Coordinates of C-alpha atoms in Angstrom, one line a residue:
Chain A
M1491 CA 0.0 0.0 0.0
S1492 CA 1.5 3.3 -1.0
R1493 CA 2.3 5.9 1.5
R1494 CA 0.1 8.5 -0.2
H1495 CA -2.9 6.1 0.0
T1496 CA -2.4 5.7 3.8
S1497 CA -2.3 9.4 4.5
F1498 CA -5.4 9.9 2.4
N1499 CA -7.1 7.3 4.6
T1500 CA -5.9 9.0 7.7
A1501 CA -7.3 12.3 6.5
L1502 CA -10.6 10.6 5.6
T1503 CA -10.8 9.0 9.1
Y1504 CA -10.2 12.4 10.8
A1505 CA -12.9 14.0 8.5
A1506 CA -15.3 11.2 9.5
G1507 CA -14.5 11.8 13.2
L1508 CA -15.2 15.6 12.8
L1509 CA -18.4 14.8 11.0
F1510 CA -19.5 12.5 13.8
L1511 CA -18.8 15.2 16.4
A1512 CA -20.7 17.8 14.3
I1513 CA -23.8 15.5 14.0
F1514 CA -23.9 14.1 17.5
V1515 CA -22.4 16.8 19.7
G1516 CA -23.1 19.9 17.7
P1517 CA -26.9 19.9 18.5
I1518 CA -26.1 19.6 22.2
L1519 CA -23.9 22.7 22.1
W1520 CA -26.5 24.6 20.1
F1521 CA -29.1 23.7 22.8
I1522 CA -26.8 24.7 25.6
A1523 CA -26.3 28.1 23.9
L1524 CA -30.1 28.5 23.9
A1525 CA -30.0 28.6 27.7
I1526 CA -27.4 31.4 27.9
R1527 CA -28.3 33.5 24.9
P1528 CA -30.7 36.5 24.9
A1529 CA -34.2 35.1 24.4
E1530 CA -34.8 37.3 21.3
T1531 CA -31.9 35.7 19.4
A1532 CA -33.0 32.1 19.9
F1533 CA -34.7 31.8 16.5
T1534 CA -32.8 34.2 14.3
M1535 CA -31.6 32.6 11.2
P1536 CA -28.9 32.5 9.9
P1537 CA -27.6 31.4 13.3
Q1538 CA -26.1 34.0 15.5
L1539 CA -22.9 32.6 16.9
A1540 CA -21.8 35.8 18.6
F1541 CA -24.1 36.9 21.5
E1542 CA -23.7 38.2 25.0
P1543 CA -24.2 35.2 27.3
N1544 CA -26.2 35.7 30.4
L1545 CA -27.3 33.4 33.2
D1546 CA -30.7 34.9 33.8
A1547 CA -32.5 31.7 32.8
F1548 CA -30.5 29.6 35.3
R1549 CA -31.1 32.2 37.9
H1550 CA -34.8 31.9 37.3
I1551 CA -34.8 28.1 37.4
L1552 CA -32.6 27.9 40.5
V1553 CA -33.5 30.7 42.8
D1554 CA -36.9 32.3 41.8
P1555 CA -38.8 31.2 44.9
G1556 CA -42.2 32.4 43.7
T1557 CA -43.0 29.9 41.0
N1558 CA -40.4 27.2 41.1
A1559 CA -40.0 24.3 43.4
P1560 CA -36.4 23.3 43.9
Q1561 CA -36.4 20.8 41.1
L1562 CA -32.7 20.3 41.1
V1563 CA -32.8 19.3 44.8
N1564 CA -35.8 17.1 44.1
S1565 CA -34.0 15.3 41.3
L1566 CA -31.0 14.7 43.6
I1567 CA -33.2 13.3 46.4
V1568 CA -35.1 10.9 44.1
A1569 CA -32.0 9.7 42.3
I1570 CA -29.8 9.2 45.4
G1571 CA -32.8 7.6 47.2
A1572 CA -33.3 5.2 44.4
V1573 CA -29.6 4.2 44.5
L1574 CA -29.7 3.7 48.3
L1575 CA -32.8 1.6 48.3
N1576 CA -31.5 -0.4 45.3
L1577 CA -28.2 -1.6 46.7
P1578 CA -29.4 -3.8 49.7
F1579 CA -31.7 -5.6 47.3
S1580 CA -29.5 -6.0 44.3
V1581 CA -26.1 -6.6 45.8
P1582 CA -26.9 -9.8 47.7
A1583 CA -28.9 -11.2 44.7
A1584 CA -25.9 -10.4 42.4
Y1585 CA -23.6 -12.1 44.9
A1586 CA -25.7 -15.3 45.0
L1587 CA -26.1 -15.4 41.2
S1588 CA -22.4 -15.0 40.7
R1589 CA -21.1 -17.4 43.5
F1590 CA -23.5 -20.3 43.8
K1591 CA -24.6 -23.1 41.5
L1592 CA -28.3 -22.6 41.2
R1593 CA -31.1 -24.5 39.5
G1594 CA -32.8 -22.2 37.0
K1595 CA -30.1 -19.6 37.1
K1596 CA -30.6 -18.7 33.4
N1597 CA -34.4 -18.3 34.0
I1598 CA -33.8 -16.1 36.9
M1599 CA -31.4 -13.9 35.0
L1600 CA -33.9 -13.7 32.0
W1601 CA -36.7 -12.8 34.4
Y1602 CA -34.8 -9.8 35.6
L1603 CA -34.1 -8.9 32.0
G1604 CA -37.7 -9.2 31.1
L1605 CA -38.6 -6.7 33.7
L1606 CA -36.5 -4.1 31.9
M1607 CA -38.7 -4.6 28.9
A1608 CA -42.0 -3.8 30.6
P1609 CA -43.7 -0.6 29.3
P1610 CA -43.4 1.8 32.2
V1611 CA -46.1 4.0 30.8
A1612 CA -48.6 1.1 31.1
F1613 CA -47.9 0.9 34.8
L1614 CA -48.4 4.6 35.5
I1615 CA -52.2 4.5 36.2
P1616 CA -52.1 1.5 38.5
Y1617 CA -49.1 3.0 40.4
F1618 CA -50.9 6.3 40.6
I1619 CA -54.0 4.6 42.1
L1620 CA -52.0 2.4 44.4
I1621 CA -49.9 5.2 45.7
T1622 CA -52.9 7.4 46.3
R1623 CA -54.7 4.6 48.2
I1624 CA -51.8 4.2 50.6
G1625 CA -51.5 7.9 51.0
L1626 CA -48.0 8.4 49.5
Q1627 CA -49.0 10.6 46.6
G1628 CA -46.5 13.4 45.9
S1629 CA -43.9 11.9 48.1
Y1630 CA -40.3 11.3 47.2
F1631 CA -40.6 7.8 48.5
S1632 CA -43.3 6.8 46.0
M1633 CA -41.0 7.7 43.1
I1634 CA -38.0 6.1 44.7
L1635 CA -40.0 2.9 45.3
V1636 CA -41.4 2.4 41.8
L1637 CA -38.0 3.3 40.2
Q1638 CA -36.8 0.0 41.7
T1639 CA -38.6 -1.9 38.8
L1640 CA -35.8 -0.4 36.6
T1641 CA -32.9 -0.1 38.9
I1642 CA -32.9 -3.6 40.7
P1643 CA -32.9 -5.7 37.5
F1644 CA -30.2 -3.5 35.9
S1645 CA -28.0 -3.5 39.0
V1646 CA -28.2 -7.2 39.6
W1647 CA -26.9 -7.9 36.0
L1648 CA -24.2 -5.3 36.3
M1649 CA -23.1 -6.2 39.8
K1650 CA -23.0 -9.9 38.9
S1651 CA -20.5 -9.2 36.1
F1652 CA -18.2 -7.4 38.6
I1653 CA -18.4 -10.1 41.2
D1654 CA -17.7 -12.7 38.6
E1655 CA -14.3 -11.2 38.2
V1656 CA -13.2 -11.6 41.9
P1657 CA -11.1 -14.8 42.0
V1658 CA -12.9 -17.5 43.9
E1659 CA -9.6 -18.6 45.4
L1660 CA -9.6 -15.6 47.7
E1661 CA -12.9 -16.7 49.2
E1662 CA -11.8 -20.3 49.4
A1663 CA -8.7 -19.2 51.3
A1664 CA -10.9 -17.5 53.8
R1665 CA -13.2 -20.5 54.0
V1666 CA -10.2 -22.7 54.9
D1667 CA -9.3 -20.3 57.6
G1668 CA -12.8 -20.9 59.0
A1669 CA -14.6 -17.7 58.0
R1670 CA -18.4 -17.9 57.6
W1671 CA -20.1 -17.0 54.3
Y1672 CA -21.3 -13.6 55.5
T1673 CA -17.9 -12.7 56.8
I1674 CA -16.5 -13.6 53.4
M1675 CA -19.1 -11.6 51.5
L1676 CA -18.9 -8.5 53.7
R1677 CA -15.2 -8.5 54.5
I1678 CA -13.6 -9.9 51.4
T1679 CA -15.7 -9.9 48.2
L1680 CA -17.6 -6.6 48.6
P1681 CA -14.5 -4.5 49.5
I1682 CA -12.8 -5.9 46.4
V1683 CA -15.7 -5.1 44.1
R1684 CA -16.2 -1.6 45.6
P1685 CA -15.4 0.0 42.2
G1686 CA -18.2 -2.2 40.7
I1687 CA -20.6 -1.0 43.4
I1688 CA -19.7 2.6 42.7
V1689 CA -20.2 2.1 38.9
T1690 CA -23.5 0.3 39.4
S1691 CA -24.7 3.1 41.7
M1692 CA -23.7 5.8 39.2
F1693 CA -25.7 4.0 36.5
A1694 CA -28.7 3.5 38.7
F1695 CA -28.4 7.2 39.5
V1696 CA -28.5 8.1 35.8
F1697 CA -31.5 5.9 35.2
A1698 CA -33.4 7.4 38.0
W1699 CA -32.2 11.0 37.2
N1700 CA -33.3 10.7 33.5
N1701 CA -36.6 9.0 34.2
A1702 CA -39.6 11.3 33.4
A1703 CA -42.5 8.8 33.4
F1704 CA -42.8 8.0 37.1
P1705 CA -42.4 11.6 38.4
L1706 CA -44.9 12.6 35.7
V1707 CA -47.7 11.0 37.7
L1708 CA -46.3 10.5 41.1
S1709 CA -44.7 13.9 41.9
S1710 CA -46.5 16.9 43.2
R1711 CA -45.7 20.5 42.5
S1712 CA -43.3 20.6 45.4
T1713 CA -41.5 17.3 44.6
A1714 CA -41.3 17.7 40.8
T1715 CA -38.0 16.7 39.3
L1716 CA -36.1 18.5 36.5
P1717 CA -37.6 16.7 33.5
I1718 CA -41.1 17.5 34.9
G1719 CA -39.8 21.1 35.3
T1720 CA -39.0 21.3 31.6
L1721 CA -42.5 20.0 30.8
G1722 CA -44.0 22.6 33.1
Y1723 CA -42.4 25.5 31.2
F1724 CA -43.6 23.9 28.0
A1725 CA -47.2 23.5 29.1
T1726 CA -47.7 27.0 30.6
S1727 CA -46.4 28.9 27.6
G1728 CA -44.6 27.8 24.5
V1729 CA -42.3 30.8 24.4
T1730 CA -40.1 30.4 27.5
W1731 CA -37.5 28.5 25.5
N1732 CA -34.6 29.8 27.6
Y1733 CA -36.2 28.5 30.8
I1734 CA -36.8 25.1 29.2
A1735 CA -33.2 25.0 28.0
A1736 CA -31.8 26.0 31.3
A1737 CA -33.8 23.3 33.2
A1738 CA -32.8 20.8 30.5
V1739 CA -29.1 21.7 30.6
L1740 CA -29.2 21.2 34.4
A1741 CA -30.8 17.8 33.8
M1742 CA -28.2 16.9 31.1
I1743 CA -25.0 17.7 33.1
P1744 CA -24.8 15.1 35.8
P1745 CA -25.3 12.1 33.5
M1746 CA -22.8 13.5 31.0
I1747 CA -20.2 14.0 33.7
I1748 CA -20.8 10.5 35.1
F1749 CA -20.5 8.9 31.7
L1750 CA -17.3 10.7 30.8
V1751 CA -15.7 10.0 34.2
F1752 CA -16.6 6.3 34.1
D1753 CA -15.7 6.1 30.5
R1754 CA -14.0 2.7 30.8
Y1755 CA -17.1 1.2 32.4
V1756 CA -19.7 2.8 30.2
V1757 CA -20.0 -0.1 27.8
R1758 CA -20.5 -2.6 30.6
G1759 CA -23.0 -0.4 32.2
L1760 CA -25.0 0.3 29.1
T1761 CA -25.3 -3.4 28.4
F1762 CA -25.6 -4.1 32.2
G1763 CA -22.5 -6.3 32.3
S1764 CA -23.3 -8.7 29.5
V1765 CA -20.3 -7.3 27.8
K1766 CA -17.1 -7.2 29.6
G1767 CA -16.0 -3.7 28.6
Chain B
M1479 CA -11.0 -41.0 65.0
H1480 CA -13.5 -40.0 67.5
T1481 CA -12.2 -36.4 68.1
T1482 CA -12.3 -35.7 64.4
T1483 CA -16.1 -36.0 64.2
V1484 CA -16.5 -33.6 67.1
R1485 CA -14.1 -31.0 65.6
F1486 CA -15.6 -31.1 62.1
P1487 CA -19.3 -31.8 62.3
R1488 CA -20.1 -29.7 59.3
A1489 CA -18.0 -31.8 57.1
F1490 CA -20.6 -34.5 57.1
G1491 CA -22.8 -33.8 54.1
P1492 CA -25.7 -31.5 53.3
A1493 CA -28.1 -33.2 55.8
R1494 CA -26.4 -31.4 58.7
K1495 CA -26.4 -27.9 57.1
S1496 CA -28.8 -25.5 58.6
F1497 CA -31.8 -24.3 56.7
I1498 CA -30.1 -21.0 56.1
R1499 CA -26.9 -22.5 54.8
R1500 CA -28.8 -24.9 52.5
N1501 CA -31.0 -22.2 51.0
L1502 CA -28.5 -19.4 51.1
P1503 CA -28.5 -18.4 47.4
Y1504 CA -32.2 -18.3 47.3
L1505 CA -32.5 -16.3 50.5
L1506 CA -30.1 -13.8 49.0
I1507 CA -32.1 -13.5 45.8
A1508 CA -35.5 -13.5 47.5
P1509 CA -35.6 -9.9 48.7
S1510 CA -35.1 -8.5 45.2
V1511 CA -37.6 -11.0 43.7
V1512 CA -40.2 -10.2 46.3
M1513 CA -39.7 -6.5 45.9
L1514 CA -40.0 -6.7 42.1
L1515 CA -43.0 -9.0 42.2
A1516 CA -44.7 -6.7 44.6
L1517 CA -44.0 -3.8 42.3
I1518 CA -45.2 -5.4 39.1
A1519 CA -47.9 -7.8 40.3
Y1520 CA -50.2 -4.9 41.4
P1521 CA -50.2 -3.0 38.1
L1522 CA -50.7 -6.2 36.1
L1523 CA -53.5 -7.6 38.2
F1524 CA -55.1 -4.1 38.5
A1525 CA -55.0 -3.7 34.8
L1526 CA -56.4 -7.3 34.2
R1527 CA -59.3 -6.6 36.5
S1528 CA -60.1 -3.2 35.2
S1529 CA -59.8 -4.2 31.6
F1530 CA -63.2 -6.0 32.0
Y1531 CA -65.0 -2.9 33.3
F1532 CA -66.3 0.3 31.8
W1533 CA -64.4 2.7 34.0
N1534 CA -63.6 6.3 33.3
L1535 CA -62.3 8.6 36.0
Q1536 CA -63.8 11.6 34.4
I1537 CA -67.3 10.0 34.9
G1538 CA -66.8 8.3 38.2
P1539 CA -64.2 7.2 40.7
E1540 CA -65.3 3.5 40.6
P1541 CA -65.7 1.0 37.9
L1542 CA -69.2 1.4 36.4
Q1543 CA -70.1 -1.7 34.6
F1544 CA -68.8 -5.2 33.8
V1545 CA -68.3 -5.3 30.1
G1546 CA -66.4 -8.6 29.5
F1547 CA -64.1 -8.3 26.5
E1548 CA -65.7 -5.2 25.2
N1549 CA -62.6 -3.0 26.0
Y1550 CA -60.4 -5.4 24.1
V1551 CA -62.6 -5.4 21.1
Q1552 CA -62.8 -1.7 21.2
A1553 CA -59.1 -1.3 21.4
L1554 CA -58.3 -3.7 18.6
N1555 CA -60.9 -2.1 16.3
A1556 CA -59.9 1.5 17.0
F1557 CA -58.2 3.1 14.1
D1558 CA -55.9 5.0 16.5
F1559 CA -54.7 1.8 18.1
R1560 CA -54.0 0.0 14.9
A1561 CA -52.2 3.1 13.6
A1562 CA -50.2 3.2 16.8
L1563 CA -49.2 -0.5 16.5
T1564 CA -48.1 0.1 12.9
N1565 CA -46.1 3.2 13.7
T1566 CA -44.5 1.5 16.7
L1567 CA -43.4 -1.5 14.6
I1568 CA -42.1 0.8 11.9
L1569 CA -40.1 2.8 14.5
S1570 CA -38.8 -0.2 16.4
I1571 CA -37.7 -2.2 13.3
L1572 CA -36.3 0.7 11.3
G1573 CA -34.8 2.3 14.3
T1574 CA -33.0 -0.8 15.6
T1575 CA -31.8 -1.7 12.1
L1576 CA -30.5 1.7 11.1
E1577 CA -28.9 2.4 14.5
F1578 CA -27.1 -1.0 14.4
T1579 CA -25.9 -0.4 10.8
F1580 CA -24.7 3.2 11.4
G1581 CA -23.3 2.3 14.8
L1582 CA -21.3 -0.6 13.2
A1583 CA -19.9 1.7 10.5
I1584 CA -18.9 4.3 13.1
A1585 CA -17.3 1.6 15.3
L1586 CA -15.2 0.3 12.4
I1587 CA -13.9 3.8 11.7
L1588 CA -13.1 4.4 15.4
L1589 CA -11.1 1.1 15.3
K1590 CA -8.5 2.9 13.1
A1591 CA -6.6 3.9 16.2
L1592 CA -5.3 7.3 15.3
P1593 CA -4.2 9.9 17.8
G1594 CA -7.2 12.0 18.9
M1595 CA -9.8 9.5 17.9
N1596 CA -10.1 8.6 21.6
I1597 CA -11.6 12.0 22.3
V1598 CA -14.1 11.6 19.4
R1599 CA -15.1 8.2 20.9
A1600 CA -15.5 9.6 24.4
L1601 CA -17.6 12.6 23.3
L1602 CA -19.7 10.5 20.9
I1603 CA -21.6 8.9 23.8
L1604 CA -23.1 12.2 24.9
P1605 CA -26.5 11.9 23.1
T1606 CA -27.1 8.6 24.9
T1607 CA -26.6 10.2 28.3
I1608 CA -29.5 12.7 27.9
A1609 CA -33.0 12.0 29.2
P1610 CA -35.4 11.3 26.3
I1611 CA -37.7 14.1 27.4
V1612 CA -34.8 16.6 27.1
V1613 CA -33.8 15.2 23.7
G1614 CA -37.4 15.8 22.8
F1615 CA -37.0 19.5 23.6
L1616 CA -33.7 19.7 21.9
F1617 CA -35.2 18.5 18.7
R1618 CA -38.3 20.6 19.0
Y1619 CA -36.0 23.6 19.0
L1620 CA -34.0 22.3 16.0
Y1621 CA -37.1 21.4 14.0
D1622 CA -38.9 24.6 14.8
P1623 CA -40.4 26.0 11.5
G1624 CA -39.8 29.6 12.6
G1625 CA -36.0 29.5 12.8
G1626 CA -35.0 26.0 14.0
L1627 CA -31.4 25.2 13.0
L1628 CA -32.3 22.0 11.3
S1629 CA -35.2 23.4 9.3
W1630 CA -32.9 26.3 8.3
L1631 CA -30.1 24.0 7.3
L1632 CA -32.5 21.9 5.1
Q1633 CA -33.8 25.0 3.5
S1634 CA -30.4 26.4 2.9
L1635 CA -29.5 23.1 1.1
W1636 CA -32.6 23.7 -1.1
L1637 CA -34.3 20.7 0.3
P1638 CA -38.1 20.8 0.6
V1639 CA -39.4 21.6 4.0
P1640 CA -43.1 21.3 4.5
A1641 CA -44.9 24.6 5.2
E1642 CA -46.4 23.3 8.4
G1643 CA -42.9 22.4 9.6
I1644 CA -41.1 19.1 9.7
L1645 CA -43.1 18.0 12.8
G1646 CA -46.4 19.4 11.5
S1647 CA -46.7 17.5 8.3
P1648 CA -48.0 13.9 8.3
S1649 CA -45.5 13.0 5.5
T1650 CA -42.4 13.9 7.6
A1651 CA -43.4 13.7 11.3
L1652 CA -42.8 10.0 11.8
A1653 CA -39.4 10.2 9.9
A1654 CA -38.5 13.2 12.1
I1655 CA -39.2 11.1 15.3
L1656 CA -37.2 8.2 13.8
F1657 CA -34.3 10.6 13.2
V1658 CA -34.4 11.7 16.8
D1659 CA -34.1 8.1 18.0
I1660 CA -31.3 7.4 15.6
W1661 CA -29.5 10.5 16.7
Q1662 CA -29.7 9.6 20.4
W1663 CA -28.9 5.9 20.1
T1664 CA -26.6 5.4 17.1
P1665 CA -23.7 6.4 19.4
F1666 CA -24.8 3.8 21.9
F1667 CA -24.4 1.1 19.2
A1668 CA -21.2 2.6 18.0
I1669 CA -19.5 2.6 21.4
V1670 CA -20.7 -0.9 22.5
L1671 CA -19.8 -2.4 19.1
Y1672 CA -16.4 -0.6 19.1
A1673 CA -15.6 -2.0 22.6
S1674 CA -16.6 -5.6 21.7
L1675 CA -14.7 -5.4 18.4
L1676 CA -11.6 -4.3 20.3
A1677 CA -11.7 -7.7 22.1
V1678 CA -11.5 -9.7 18.8
P1679 CA -8.0 -11.4 19.0
D1680 CA -5.5 -10.0 16.6
E1681 CA -4.1 -13.4 15.7
I1682 CA -7.4 -14.4 14.1
L1683 CA -7.5 -11.3 12.0
E1684 CA -3.9 -11.7 11.0
A1685 CA -4.5 -15.3 9.9
A1686 CA -7.5 -14.2 7.8
R1687 CA -5.5 -11.4 6.2
L1688 CA -2.7 -13.9 5.3
D1689 CA -5.4 -15.9 3.6
R1690 CA -6.3 -12.8 1.6
A1691 CA -9.8 -12.6 3.0
S1692 CA -11.5 -9.3 2.0
A1693 CA -12.4 -6.8 4.7
W1694 CA -16.1 -7.6 4.0
T1695 CA -15.5 -11.3 4.5
I1696 CA -13.5 -10.7 7.7
L1697 CA -16.4 -8.5 9.0
M1698 CA -19.1 -11.0 8.2
R1699 CA -17.3 -14.3 8.9
I1700 CA -15.1 -13.4 11.8
K1701 CA -15.8 -10.1 13.5
L1702 CA -19.6 -10.2 13.7
P1703 CA -19.9 -13.9 14.8
L1704 CA -17.4 -13.2 17.6
I1705 CA -19.5 -10.3 19.0
K1706 CA -22.8 -12.0 18.5
R1707 CA -23.8 -12.3 22.1
T1708 CA -23.3 -8.5 22.6
A1709 CA -25.2 -7.7 19.5
I1710 CA -28.1 -10.0 20.5
I1711 CA -28.5 -8.2 23.8
I1712 CA -28.2 -4.6 22.7
V1713 CA -30.5 -5.2 19.7
M1714 CA -33.2 -6.6 22.0
L1715 CA -32.8 -3.9 24.6
R1716 CA -33.1 -1.1 22.0
F1717 CA -36.0 -2.8 20.2
M1718 CA -38.0 -2.9 23.5
Q1719 CA -37.0 0.6 24.4
I1720 CA -38.3 2.1 21.2
F1721 CA -41.3 -0.1 21.4
N1722 CA -42.2 1.5 24.7
T1723 CA -41.3 5.1 23.7
F1724 CA -43.7 7.8 24.8
D1725 CA -41.8 10.8 26.2
T1726 CA -40.1 12.0 23.0
V1727 CA -43.4 11.7 21.2
L1728 CA -45.2 13.6 24.0
V1729 CA -42.8 16.5 23.6
L1730 CA -42.4 16.5 19.8
T1731 CA -45.8 15.8 18.3
R1732 CA -48.3 14.4 20.8
G1733 CA -49.0 11.7 18.3
G1734 CA -50.0 14.0 15.5
P1735 CA -50.6 15.3 13.0
G1736 CA -53.6 13.0 12.8
T1737 CA -52.3 9.6 13.9
S1738 CA -49.1 9.9 12.0
T1739 CA -46.7 9.7 15.0
R1740 CA -49.0 7.9 17.5
T1741 CA -47.1 5.1 19.2
L1742 CA -48.4 2.4 21.5
G1743 CA -46.6 4.1 24.5
Y1744 CA -48.2 7.4 23.6
S1745 CA -51.6 5.9 23.2
L1746 CA -51.4 4.3 26.6
Y1747 CA -50.3 7.7 28.0
E1748 CA -53.2 9.5 26.3
Q1749 CA -56.0 7.1 27.2
G1750 CA -54.7 6.7 30.7
L1751 CA -53.4 10.1 31.8
V1752 CA -55.3 12.5 29.5
N1753 CA -58.7 10.8 29.0
F1754 CA -58.6 8.7 32.2
N1755 CA -60.2 5.8 30.4
I1756 CA -59.1 3.2 32.8
G1757 CA -61.0 0.3 31.4
L1758 CA -59.8 0.8 27.8
V1759 CA -56.2 1.6 28.8
S1760 CA -56.1 -1.5 30.9
A1761 CA -57.1 -3.6 27.9
M1762 CA -54.5 -1.8 25.8
T1763 CA -51.9 -2.5 28.5
W1764 CA -52.6 -6.2 28.4
I1765 CA -52.5 -6.3 24.6
T1766 CA -49.2 -4.5 24.7
V1767 CA -47.7 -6.7 27.4
L1768 CA -48.8 -9.8 25.4
I1769 CA -47.2 -8.5 22.2
V1770 CA -44.0 -7.6 24.0
N1771 CA -43.8 -11.0 25.7
V1772 CA -44.3 -12.9 22.5
I1773 CA -41.6 -10.9 20.7
V1774 CA -39.2 -11.2 23.6
A1775 CA -39.9 -14.9 24.1
L1776 CA -39.4 -15.8 20.4
Y1777 CA -36.2 -13.7 20.3
V1778 CA -34.8 -15.1 23.4
F1779 CA -35.6 -18.6 22.4
F1780 CA -33.8 -18.4 19.1
A1781 CA -31.0 -16.0 20.1
F1782 CA -30.0 -17.6 23.5
R1783 CA -30.6 -21.2 22.5
N1784 CA -26.9 -22.1 22.6
E1785 CA -25.7 -19.7 25.2
E1786 CA -24.0 -20.7 28.4
W1787 CA -24.7 -18.7 31.6

């Protein structure tokens, strides 16, 4: 292969890379600009790239106490709560599925998987009625609770793939020394898979954070999360685009940071561990 | 020796193990299973019961009349519902196929390990991190007929843009929604396929090249078969996610114009949370759950037949 041909290929690859960034990242940047640009320039075409940025929209979203519930705080409470409730259920299950020979293991794993395929919107009305009957409507806990239908199956799969990688020999050594199974699990295995627990938690956080379906029916005005906030600005009037964008940008940032920071685990998380990334 | 039996009583077979020790794995799994059953059993049974009643919350708080399978008949005969089913299938099948194809193409380009391409790869995942509802707003802004960037770009390229806007015309609205899904999820396929292709052993590829196999043959005969398991899982996940989509549709078109972008997910939302037609939406839920289960069961049966766990 001639040298000229290779450099042509290199140039072509870089051109493709830039094209991908323009297509997949460009729109996000353009949307972020919407949040900080003067409202009257939002729809001027040809696009105005030079404008005086201001943070008024963010100020309105975050601190205007008259109309806005603290949606950022609500989103944090719900997402962190969902992670905390999730771990005690999913970590032991993942440990068992990874470490023991079980009859029907494949069926159990597929059952968890099947739950991820349920249509959440179909469950909204029953949840709404159930939560209202037990008097939890509008509470953080109601959202945290029903989010477990998504986060538990996902976390079990992902955690299992991390525990699978801890050498069994370590546990056997402890067993020979007379340690009981719970000592082994709590003192040996779980400390070793701490990075796995962190990654699993971060992904569960993102799932809960990005979910709009459950808060749509289960939140109240004072517990509404950020996605519901964006919907709110949309419903009241179609023209508050910079408020929508500001709330949306706040909602975008934490998952982006998490995915970029945990880059090397992203593939595994997105396929909940079925691919060793 | 006598003392040995005293010192190691637990060494004598499973009969002596305690109940806890014997059932340990199941006891560890049980809490999650009980929790999940509690969370899904109620909605499913609730929907099953209410699907046999005429029940509309706008008329009364309680079920009004037992109607048998009337709700099912009504759902299946409704033009809306059949349009939704068609649209949903079009979106899921085209979306999954195109996202896989484009994702694979991008993955193969990313594999040309050039300096700087790592940054491209890392940033490429960003669309996938964004909440669907936010993606909906992002594209509503881009599609806006009165100065959205995409509408403007298309017009600048002398491409026809409907006067009612891309989302306002029945001829383009569904394609516009499909495009949004492709934008958000092609990077997901690209990154996952890229990562699994990285794991294909070099020796195999070298051997194939020595045999003068073409790039196409190597892809079809070596690379794709080796990443089959990954491909099976992500295709299934994506298919079901699109199948259940409702939030992007809610923000972008509310199913319109007409029924052109109505999806099953959006129909469930509308009948349940806008019209509060509990009986009808429950019947629709069960129809959807059955369709989803048949598709998943067939897929899992054929795709995982020879898999080890």
